Amino acid sequence: MTGLVARVRKVLSIADPGAPELGVRFSAKAEDLPAAIAEAARLFAAGRLRIPVEKTYTLDQAAAAHIDSAAGHTRGRRVLVI
């Protein structure tokens, strides 16, 4: 993602605690991130956590994913497959 944007500080990760090493901001609200990730994995494995995916994109379609996301009106996440 960092290679696709002009200003890396505009990128915000909620999934990669190592993002600041790349100049990317990281945001997490959980007090204990490892415990929060473990709980999410447990809920997913139990079938109690569902993350709807609207559409998947290849990395070379990242610009289209961004345009589609900015347009709004979605019922699920957009996923870049790397």
Short mmCIF file of N, CA and C in Angstrom, two decimals:
data_model
loop_
_atom_site.label_atom_id
_atom_site.label_comp_id
_atom_site.label_asym_id
_atom_site.label_seq_id
_atom_site.Cartn_x
_atom_site.Cartn_y
_atom_site.Cartn_z
N MET A 1 0.82 -1.19 0.00
CA MET A 1 0.00 0.00 0.00
C MET A 1 0.87 1.25 0.00
N THR A 2 1.97 1.20 0.72
CA THR A 2 2.80 2.39 0.83
C THR A 2 3.35 2.82 -0.53
N GLY A 3 3.52 1.90 -1.45
CA GLY A 3 4.01 2.24 -2.78
C GLY A 3 2.94 2.82 -3.68
N LEU A 4 1.70 2.81 -3.23
CA LEU A 4 0.59 3.28 -4.06
C LEU A 4 0.11 4.68 -3.72
N VAL A 5 0.59 5.22 -2.63
CA VAL A 5 0.12 6.54 -2.20
C VAL A 5 1.26 7.55 -2.20
N ALA A 6 0.92 8.80 -2.43
CA ALA A 6 1.93 9.85 -2.47
C ALA A 6 2.44 10.18 -1.07
N ARG A 7 1.55 10.15 -0.08
CA ARG A 7 1.93 10.49 1.29
C ARG A 7 1.60 9.33 2.21
N VAL A 8 2.64 8.63 2.63
CA VAL A 8 2.48 7.42 3.46
C VAL A 8 1.72 7.73 4.75
N ARG A 9 1.89 8.92 5.31
CA ARG A 9 1.21 9.26 6.56
C ARG A 9 -0.30 9.30 6.40
N LYS A 10 -0.81 9.25 5.16
CA LYS A 10 -2.26 9.21 4.93
C LYS A 10 -2.81 7.80 5.12
N VAL A 11 -1.92 6.80 5.18
CA VAL A 11 -2.34 5.40 5.33
C VAL A 11 -2.50 5.11 6.82
N LEU A 12 -3.57 4.42 7.16
CA LEU A 12 -3.84 4.03 8.54
C LEU A 12 -4.09 2.54 8.58
N SER A 13 -3.34 1.82 9.38
CA SER A 13 -3.52 0.38 9.53
C SER A 13 -4.19 0.09 10.86
N ILE A 14 -5.17 -0.81 10.82
CA ILE A 14 -5.76 -1.29 12.07
C ILE A 14 -5.40 -2.76 12.27
N ALA A 15 -4.55 -3.29 11.37
CA ALA A 15 -4.23 -4.71 11.41
C ALA A 15 -2.77 -5.02 11.67
N ASP A 16 -1.87 -4.07 11.42
CA ASP A 16 -0.45 -4.36 11.50
C ASP A 16 0.26 -3.47 12.51
N PRO A 17 0.52 -3.99 13.72
CA PRO A 17 1.21 -3.18 14.72
C PRO A 17 2.61 -2.75 14.28
N GLY A 18 3.19 -3.42 13.27
CA GLY A 18 4.51 -3.05 12.77
C GLY A 18 4.46 -1.94 11.73
N ALA A 19 3.27 -1.44 11.42
CA ALA A 19 3.10 -0.42 10.38
C ALA A 19 3.94 0.84 10.61
N PRO A 20 4.09 1.32 11.85
CA PRO A 20 4.90 2.52 12.04
C PRO A 20 6.33 2.41 11.52
N GLU A 21 6.85 1.18 11.44
CA GLU A 21 8.20 0.99 10.90
C GLU A 21 8.27 1.39 9.43
N LEU A 22 7.12 1.41 8.75
CA LEU A 22 7.04 1.81 7.34
C LEU A 22 6.57 3.25 7.19
N GLY A 23 6.39 3.95 8.31
CA GLY A 23 5.92 5.32 8.25
C GLY A 23 4.40 5.43 8.23
N VAL A 24 3.74 4.30 8.43
CA VAL A 24 2.27 4.24 8.40
C VAL A 24 1.74 4.36 9.82
N ARG A 25 0.64 5.09 9.98
CA ARG A 25 0.01 5.19 11.30
C ARG A 25 -0.68 3.89 11.66
N PHE A 26 -0.69 3.56 12.93
CA PHE A 26 -1.37 2.37 13.43
C PHE A 26 -2.37 2.79 14.48
N SER A 27 -3.58 2.23 14.40
CA SER A 27 -4.62 2.57 15.35
C SER A 27 -5.27 1.31 15.88
N ALA A 28 -5.34 1.20 17.18
CA ALA A 28 -6.03 0.09 17.83
C ALA A 28 -6.65 0.61 19.10
N LYS A 29 -7.89 0.26 19.34
CA LYS A 29 -8.58 0.73 20.54
C LYS A 29 -8.50 -0.28 21.68
N ALA A 30 -8.16 -1.50 21.36
CA ALA A 30 -8.11 -2.53 22.39
C ALA A 30 -6.96 -2.26 23.35
N GLU A 31 -7.21 -2.42 24.62
CA GLU A 31 -6.17 -2.23 25.63
C GLU A 31 -5.07 -3.28 25.46
N ASP A 32 -5.48 -4.50 25.15
CA ASP A 32 -4.53 -5.60 25.00
C ASP A 32 -4.73 -6.18 23.60
N LEU A 33 -3.98 -5.67 22.62
CA LEU A 33 -4.16 -6.08 21.23
C LEU A 33 -4.01 -7.59 21.01
N PRO A 34 -2.99 -8.25 21.56
CA PRO A 34 -2.90 -9.70 21.35
C PRO A 34 -4.13 -10.43 21.87
N ALA A 35 -4.66 -10.02 23.01
CA ALA A 35 -5.87 -10.67 23.54
C ALA A 35 -7.07 -10.39 22.65
N ALA A 36 -7.16 -9.18 22.11
CA ALA A 36 -8.27 -8.83 21.22
C ALA A 36 -8.22 -9.66 19.94
N ILE A 37 -7.02 -9.85 19.39
CA ILE A 37 -6.86 -10.66 18.18
C ILE A 37 -7.19 -12.11 18.47
N ALA A 38 -6.75 -12.61 19.61
CA ALA A 38 -7.06 -13.99 20.00
C ALA A 38 -8.56 -14.19 20.16
N GLU A 39 -9.24 -13.22 20.75
CA GLU A 39 -10.70 -13.31 20.93
C GLU A 39 -11.41 -13.27 19.59
N ALA A 40 -10.95 -12.42 18.68
CA ALA A 40 -11.55 -12.36 17.34
C ALA A 40 -11.36 -13.70 16.62
N ALA A 41 -10.18 -14.29 16.74
CA ALA A 41 -9.92 -15.59 16.12
C ALA A 41 -10.81 -16.67 16.72
N ARG A 42 -11.00 -16.64 18.04
CA ARG A 42 -11.86 -17.62 18.71
C ARG A 42 -13.30 -17.48 18.23
N LEU A 43 -13.79 -16.25 18.16
CA LEU A 43 -15.17 -16.01 17.70
C LEU A 43 -15.34 -16.45 16.25
N PHE A 44 -14.34 -16.17 15.42
CA PHE A 44 -14.41 -16.57 14.01
C PHE A 44 -14.45 -18.09 13.89
N ALA A 45 -13.57 -18.77 14.63
CA ALA A 45 -13.51 -20.24 14.60
C ALA A 45 -14.82 -20.85 15.08
N ALA A 46 -15.49 -20.18 16.01
CA ALA A 46 -16.76 -20.68 16.55
C ALA A 46 -17.94 -20.31 15.65
N GLY A 47 -17.66 -19.58 14.56
CA GLY A 47 -18.73 -19.18 13.66
C GLY A 47 -19.56 -18.02 14.18
N ARG A 48 -19.04 -17.31 15.15
CA ARG A 48 -19.79 -16.20 15.76
C ARG A 48 -19.32 -14.83 15.30
N LEU A 49 -18.30 -14.81 14.43
CA LEU A 49 -17.80 -13.55 13.89
C LEU A 49 -17.82 -13.67 12.37
N ARG A 50 -18.54 -12.79 11.76
CA ARG A 50 -18.66 -12.82 10.30
C ARG A 50 -18.23 -11.47 9.76
N ILE A 51 -17.31 -11.49 8.82
CA ILE A 51 -16.85 -10.26 8.18
C ILE A 51 -17.24 -10.35 6.71
N PRO A 52 -18.32 -9.67 6.31
CA PRO A 52 -18.76 -9.76 4.92
C PRO A 52 -17.76 -9.10 3.97
N VAL A 53 -17.51 -9.75 2.85
CA VAL A 53 -16.60 -9.22 1.84
C VAL A 53 -17.44 -8.84 0.62
N GLU A 54 -17.40 -7.56 0.28
CA GLU A 54 -18.13 -7.06 -0.89
C GLU A 54 -17.44 -7.48 -2.18
N LYS A 55 -16.11 -7.31 -2.20
CA LYS A 55 -15.37 -7.59 -3.42
C LYS A 55 -13.90 -7.77 -3.09
N THR A 56 -13.22 -8.63 -3.86
CA THR A 56 -11.77 -8.77 -3.72
C THR A 56 -11.09 -8.17 -4.94
N TYR A 57 -9.89 -7.68 -4.73
CA TYR A 57 -9.11 -7.05 -5.80
C TYR A 57 -7.69 -7.60 -5.75
N THR A 58 -7.06 -7.72 -6.91
CA THR A 58 -5.64 -8.04 -6.94
C THR A 58 -4.88 -6.76 -6.63
N LEU A 59 -3.61 -6.89 -6.32
CA LEU A 59 -2.83 -5.72 -5.95
C LEU A 59 -2.79 -4.69 -7.08
N ASP A 60 -2.76 -5.16 -8.33
CA ASP A 60 -2.73 -4.20 -9.44
C ASP A 60 -4.08 -3.50 -9.63
N GLN A 61 -5.10 -3.93 -8.91
CA GLN A 61 -6.42 -3.28 -8.95
C GLN A 61 -6.65 -2.39 -7.72
N ALA A 62 -5.58 -2.10 -6.97
CA ALA A 62 -5.71 -1.33 -5.73
C ALA A 62 -6.34 0.04 -5.97
N ALA A 63 -5.99 0.70 -7.06
CA ALA A 63 -6.56 2.02 -7.35
C ALA A 63 -8.08 1.91 -7.54
N ALA A 64 -8.52 0.87 -8.24
CA ALA A 64 -9.97 0.66 -8.43
C ALA A 64 -10.64 0.38 -7.10
N ALA A 65 -9.99 -0.37 -6.23
CA ALA A 65 -10.55 -0.65 -4.91
C ALA A 65 -10.73 0.64 -4.13
N HIS A 66 -9.74 1.51 -4.22
CA HIS A 66 -9.82 2.79 -3.51
C HIS A 66 -10.97 3.64 -4.07
N ILE A 67 -11.10 3.69 -5.37
CA ILE A 67 -12.18 4.45 -6.01
C ILE A 67 -13.54 3.88 -5.60
N ASP A 68 -13.68 2.56 -5.65
CA ASP A 68 -14.93 1.92 -5.26
C ASP A 68 -15.26 2.20 -3.79
N SER A 69 -14.24 2.14 -2.94
CA SER A 69 -14.45 2.38 -1.51
C SER A 69 -14.89 3.82 -1.26
N ALA A 70 -14.28 4.75 -1.96
CA ALA A 70 -14.64 6.16 -1.78
C ALA A 70 -16.06 6.45 -2.23
N ALA A 71 -16.56 5.64 -3.17
CA ALA A 71 -17.92 5.84 -3.67
C ALA A 71 -18.97 5.44 -2.62
N GLY A 72 -18.55 4.62 -1.65
CA GLY A 72 -19.47 4.21 -0.58
C GLY A 72 -20.49 3.20 -1.07
N HIS A 73 -21.63 3.14 -0.38
CA HIS A 73 -22.73 2.25 -0.74
C HIS A 73 -22.29 0.79 -0.80
N THR A 74 -21.66 0.31 0.24
CA THR A 74 -21.20 -1.07 0.26
C THR A 74 -21.83 -1.82 1.43
N ARG A 75 -21.91 -3.12 1.28
CA ARG A 75 -22.43 -3.97 2.35
C ARG A 75 -21.36 -4.88 2.91
N GLY A 76 -20.12 -4.69 2.51
CA GLY A 76 -19.05 -5.54 3.00
C GLY A 76 -17.71 -4.87 2.78
N ARG A 77 -16.68 -5.55 3.21
CA ARG A 77 -15.32 -5.04 3.08
C ARG A 77 -14.80 -5.26 1.68
N ARG A 78 -13.87 -4.43 1.30
CA ARG A 78 -13.12 -4.63 0.06
C ARG A 78 -11.76 -5.16 0.48
N VAL A 79 -11.30 -6.21 -0.20
CA VAL A 79 -10.09 -6.91 0.23
C VAL A 79 -9.08 -6.92 -0.90
N LEU A 80 -7.85 -6.50 -0.59
CA LEU A 80 -6.74 -6.63 -1.54
C LEU A 80 -6.08 -7.98 -1.32
N VAL A 81 -6.00 -8.78 -2.37
CA VAL A 81 -5.36 -10.09 -2.29
C VAL A 81 -3.92 -9.92 -2.76
N ILE A 82 -3.00 -10.22 -1.85
CA ILE A 82 -1.57 -10.04 -2.17
C ILE A 82 -0.91 -11.40 -2.33
#
